[in-house]
PDB file of C-alpha atoms in Angstrom:
ATOM      1  CA  MET A   6      99.169 138.269  42.469  1.00 50.00           C
ATOM      2  CA  CYS A   7      99.749 137.005  45.926  1.00 50.00           C
ATOM      3  CA  HIS A   8      97.279 137.779  48.730  1.00 50.00           C
ATOM      4  CA  ARG A   9      98.494 137.684  52.294  1.00 50.00           C
ATOM      5  CA  HIS A  10      96.140 136.169  54.841  1.00 50.00           C
ATOM      6  CA  PRO A  11      96.689 136.474  58.566  1.00 53.00           C
ATOM      7  CA  SER A  12      98.049 133.256  60.001  1.00 57.00           C
ATOM      8  CA  VAL A  13      95.455 131.052  61.618  1.00 47.00           C
ATOM      9  CA  ILE A  14      97.908 129.490  64.081  1.00 49.00           C
ATOM     10  CA  PRO A  15      98.351 132.532  66.395  1.00 50.00           C
ATOM     11  CA  MET A  16      94.599 132.959  66.498  1.00 47.00           C
ATOM     12  CA  LEU A  17      94.052 129.298  67.434  1.00 44.00           C
ATOM     13  CA  LEU A  18      96.718 129.495  70.142  1.00 43.00           C
ATOM     14  CA  GLY A  19      95.016 132.557  71.606  1.00 48.00           C
ATOM     15  CA  VAL A  20      91.644 130.784  71.684  1.00 44.00           C
ATOM     16  CA  ALA A  21      93.206 127.703  73.307  1.00 45.00           C
ATOM     17  CA  MET A  22      94.836 129.820  76.017  1.00 46.00           C
ATOM     18  CA  PHE A  23      91.554 131.645  76.658  1.00 45.00           C
ATOM     19  CA  ILE A  24      89.592 128.394  76.977  1.00 44.00           C
ATOM     20  CA  SER A  25      92.134 126.702  79.249  1.00 45.00           C
ATOM     21  CA  GLY A  26      92.280 129.690  81.590  1.00 47.00           C
ATOM     22  CA  CYS A  27      95.194 131.108  83.471  1.00 46.00           C
ATOM     23  CA  GLY A  28      94.138 130.172  86.992  1.00 45.00           C
ATOM     24  CA  GLU A  29      96.069 127.864  89.236  1.00 45.00           C
ATOM     25  CA  ARG A  30      94.815 124.305  89.153  1.00 45.00           C
ATOM     26  CA  THR A  31      94.524 122.205  92.254  1.00 47.00           C
ATOM     27  CA  ARG A  32      96.101 118.789  91.965  1.00 55.00           C
ATOM     28  CA  THR A  33      94.709 115.859  93.815  1.00 54.00           C
ATOM     29  CA  PRO A  34      96.798 112.750  94.348  1.00 59.00           C
ATOM     30  CA  THR A  35      96.407 110.231  91.564  1.00 77.00           C
ATOM     31  CA  VAL A  36      95.318 106.783  92.704  1.00 87.00           C
ATOM     32  CA  LEU A  37      96.157 104.245  90.029  1.00 96.00           C
ATOM     33  CA  GLN A  38      94.086 101.145  89.472  1.00 96.00           C
ATOM     34  CA  PRO A  39      95.579  97.746  88.588  1.00 96.00           C
ATOM     35  CA  ARG A  40      95.275  96.120  85.175  1.00 95.00           C
ATOM     36  CA  PRO A  41      92.388  93.643  84.981  1.00 92.00           C
ATOM     37  CA  GLN A  42      94.899  90.863  84.183  1.00 92.00           C
ATOM     38  CA  PHE A  43      98.449  90.749  85.519  1.00 91.00           C
ATOM     39  CA  PHE A  44     101.466  89.360  83.688  1.00 95.00           C
ATOM     40  CA  VAL A  45     102.682  87.676  86.902  1.00 95.00           C
ATOM     41  CA  ILE A  46      99.938  86.251  89.109  1.00 93.00           C
ATOM     42  CA  ASP A  47     100.891  88.076  92.334  1.00 96.00           C
ATOM     43  CA  VAL A  48     102.578  91.208  91.001  1.00 97.00           C
ATOM     44  CA  PRO A  49     100.089  93.951  90.097  1.00 97.00           C
ATOM     45  CA  VAL A  50     100.670  96.324  87.177  1.00 98.00           C
ATOM     46  CA  PRO A  51      99.052  99.763  86.880  1.00 98.00           C
ATOM     47  CA  ASN A  52      96.225  99.989  84.366  1.00 96.00           C
ATOM     48  CA  ARG A  53      97.320 101.218  80.917  1.00 95.00           C
ATOM     49  CA  PHE A  54     100.882  99.939  81.450  1.00 97.00           C
ATOM     50  CA  ASP A  55     102.022  97.470  78.820  1.00 97.00           C
ATOM     51  CA  LEU A  56     104.584  94.672  78.911  1.00 98.00           C
ATOM     52  CA  GLU A  57     107.656  95.242  76.755  1.00 97.00           C
ATOM     53  CA  ARG A  58     107.839  91.656  75.487  1.00 97.00           C
ATOM     54  CA  ARG A  59     111.139  92.018  73.621  1.00 97.00           C
ATOM     55  CA  ARG A  60     112.983  93.103  76.766  1.00 97.00           C
ATOM     56  CA  SER A  61     111.185  90.944  79.326  1.00 98.00           C
ATOM     57  CA  THR A  62     112.023  87.415  80.462  1.00 98.00           C
ATOM     58  CA  HIS A  63     110.558  84.884  82.840  1.00 96.00           C
ATOM     59  CA  ASP A  64     111.321  81.279  83.700  1.00 96.00           C
ATOM     60  CA  TYR A  65     109.303  78.919  85.866  1.00 94.00           C
ATOM     61  CA  SER A  66     111.143  75.682  86.566  1.00 92.00           C
ATOM     62  CA  GLY A  67     111.911  73.395  89.459  1.00 89.00           C
ATOM     63  CA  GLY A  68     109.281  75.050  91.624  1.00 88.00           C
ATOM     64  CA  GLN A  69     111.060  78.397  91.384  1.00 93.00           C
ATOM     65  CA  ARG A  70     110.531  81.405  89.214  1.00 96.00           C
ATOM     66  CA  SER A  71     112.764  84.069  87.828  1.00 97.00           C
ATOM     67  CA  VAL A  72     111.029  87.104  86.349  1.00 98.00           C
ATOM     68  CA  LYS A  73     112.387  90.299  84.847  1.00 98.00           C
ATOM     69  CA  HIS A  74     109.585  92.290  83.239  1.00 98.00           C
ATOM     70  CA  PHE A  75     109.551  95.803  81.842  1.00 98.00           C
ATOM     71  CA  TYR A  76     106.301  97.784  81.725  1.00 98.00           C
ATOM     72  CA  THR A  77     105.751 101.229  80.226  1.00 96.00           C
ATOM     73  CA  GLY A  78     102.987 103.767  80.614  1.00 96.00           C
ATOM     74  CA  ARG A  79     102.341 107.488  80.895  1.00 93.00           C
ATOM     75  CA  GLU A  80     101.515 107.887  84.587  1.00 95.00           C
ATOM     76  CA  ASP A  81     103.662 109.974  86.932  1.00 95.00           C
ATOM     77  CA  PRO A  82     106.494 107.966  88.581  1.00 96.00           C
ATOM     78  CA  GLN A  83     105.412 109.095  92.075  1.00 96.00           C
ATOM     79  CA  ALA A  84     101.895 107.784  91.464  1.00 97.00           C
ATOM     80  CA  VAL A  85     103.378 104.493  90.221  1.00 98.00           C
ATOM     81  CA  ALA A  86     105.588 104.188  93.325  1.00 98.00           C
ATOM     82  CA  ASN A  87     102.534 104.823  95.518  1.00 97.00           C
ATOM     83  CA  PHE A  88     100.648 102.163  93.539  1.00 98.00           C
ATOM     84  CA  TYR A  89     103.289  99.510  94.257  1.00 98.00           C
ATOM     85  CA  ARG A  90     103.562 100.443  97.952  1.00 97.00           C
ATOM     86  CA  GLN A  91      99.803  99.925  98.335  1.00 97.00           C
ATOM     87  CA  GLU A  92      98.995  97.122  95.905  1.00 97.00           C
ATOM     88  CA  MET A  93     101.873  94.732  96.680  1.00 98.00           C
ATOM     89  CA  LEU A  94     100.591  94.399 100.263  1.00 97.00           C
ATOM     90  CA  LYS A  95      97.344  92.918  98.905  1.00 97.00           C
ATOM     91  CA  TYR A  96      99.379  90.031  97.472  1.00 97.00           C
ATOM     92  CA  LYS A  97     101.250  89.385 100.730  1.00 97.00           C
ATOM     93  CA  TRP A  98     104.471  91.145  99.689  1.00 98.00           C
ATOM     94  CA  GLU A  99     106.220  92.940 102.563  1.00 98.00           C
ATOM     95  CA  LEU A 100     108.013  96.206 101.837  1.00 98.00           C
ATOM     96  CA  VAL A 101     111.621  95.828 103.013  1.00 98.00           C
ATOM     97  CA  ASP A 102     113.006  99.172 101.914  1.00 98.00           C
ATOM     98  CA  GLN A 103     112.604 101.977  99.428  1.00 97.00           C
ATOM     99  CA  ARG A 104     114.802 104.755  98.140  1.00 97.00           C
ATOM    100  CA  LEU A 105     114.951 107.464  95.523  1.00 97.00           C
ATOM    101  CA  GLN A 106     118.316 107.578  93.798  1.00 97.00           C
ATOM    102  CA  ASN A 107     119.081 109.931  90.896  1.00 96.00           C
ATOM    103  CA  GLY A 108     115.426 110.165  89.897  1.00 94.00           C
ATOM    104  CA  VAL A 109     114.834 106.406  90.086  1.00 97.00           C
ATOM    105  CA  ASP A 110     112.519 104.879  92.701  1.00 98.00           C
ATOM    106  CA  HIS A 111     113.671 101.525  94.108  1.00 98.00           C
ATOM    107  CA  LEU A 112     111.241  99.420  96.145  1.00 98.00           C
ATOM    108  CA  ASN A 113     112.243  96.027  97.554  1.00 98.00           C
ATOM    109  CA  PHE A 114     109.735  93.446  98.749  1.00 98.00           C
ATOM    110  CA  ASN A 115     109.927  89.965 100.326  1.00 98.00           C
ATOM    111  CA  LYS A 116     107.412  87.145 100.390  1.00 97.00           C
ATOM    112  CA  GLY A 117     108.323  83.730 101.675  1.00 96.00           C
ATOM    113  CA  ASP A 118     111.535  82.690  99.957  1.00 96.00           C
ATOM    114  CA  GLU A 119     111.296  85.275  97.171  1.00 97.00           C
ATOM    115  CA  THR A 120     112.334  88.878  96.637  1.00 98.00           C
ATOM    116  CA  CYS A 121     110.752  91.372  94.298  1.00 98.00           C
ATOM    117  CA  GLN A 122     112.617  94.480  93.210  1.00 98.00           C
ATOM    118  CA  VAL A 123     110.611  97.262  91.572  1.00 98.00           C
ATOM    119  CA  ARG A 124     112.436 100.082  89.779  1.00 98.00           C
ATOM    120  CA  ILE A 125     110.488 103.093  88.465  1.00 98.00           C
ATOM    121  CA  GLU A 126     111.901 105.845  86.261  1.00 97.00           C
ATOM    122  CA  LYS A 127     111.038 108.394  83.574  1.00 95.00           C
ATOM    123  CA  THR A 128     112.403 107.628  80.120  1.00 91.00           C
ATOM    124  CA  PRO A 129     112.539 109.813  77.011  1.00 83.00           C
ATOM    125  CA  GLY A 130     109.495 109.241  74.842  1.00 71.00           C
ATOM    126  CA  GLY A 131     110.396 110.973  71.575  1.00 72.00           C
ATOM    127  CA  TRP A 132     107.545 112.693  69.768  1.00 76.00           C
ATOM    128  CA  PHE A 133     104.913 111.760  72.319  1.00 77.00           C
ATOM    129  CA  GLY A 134     106.663 112.891  75.489  1.00 83.00           C
ATOM    130  CA  SER A 135     108.304 110.912  78.224  1.00 89.00           C
ATOM    131  CA  LYS A 136     107.129 107.556  79.537  1.00 94.00           C
ATOM    132  CA  THR A 137     107.373 105.889  82.885  1.00 97.00           C
ATOM    133  CA  GLN A 138     109.194 102.574  82.885  1.00 97.00           C
ATOM    134  CA  VAL A 139     108.771  99.945  85.581  1.00 98.00           C
ATOM    135  CA  CYS A 140     111.216  97.051  85.916  1.00 98.00           C
ATOM    136  CA  VAL A 141     110.012  94.190  88.130  1.00 98.00           C
ATOM    137  CA  ALA A 142     112.458  91.426  89.091  1.00 98.00           C
ATOM    138  CA  VAL A 143     111.242  88.418  91.103  1.00 98.00           C
ATOM    139  CA  GLN A 144     113.680  85.733  92.214  1.00 96.00           C
ATOM    140  CA  ALA A 145     114.405  83.293  94.999  1.00 95.00           C
ATOM    141  CA  SER A 146     116.000  84.838  98.081  1.00 89.00           C
ATOM    142  CA  LYS A 147     119.706  84.219  98.363  1.00 73.00           C
TER     143      LYS A 147
END
């Protein structure tokens, strides 16, 4: 004999929808904080963003540096772009230009004889949703 029991899943979904409410939520701008320790001394990284070591490179030689780092996290790309516009100024970087092109934010900074390019974009994240990827490239000005 087989007894049929009502499915628990629809009931749980109904409870979840009731608890979360149907009202419109107000969104306040997200202000990201920097990591306690940076990967490059004068280039801040948003908190909870991690360095992708297998893809990243850096070289310090002859008094010059060449850095290409990739960081990933879950924060909204607009919040990350705002973070870099604000935080880079604290480390004496000057914003030269910025643009949004095909969903990718590009921010270019100068400091002394160096440039820093910051590229921010959403990437597919598989089972756990999308991620935000930041590519930071620091090099001597040409």
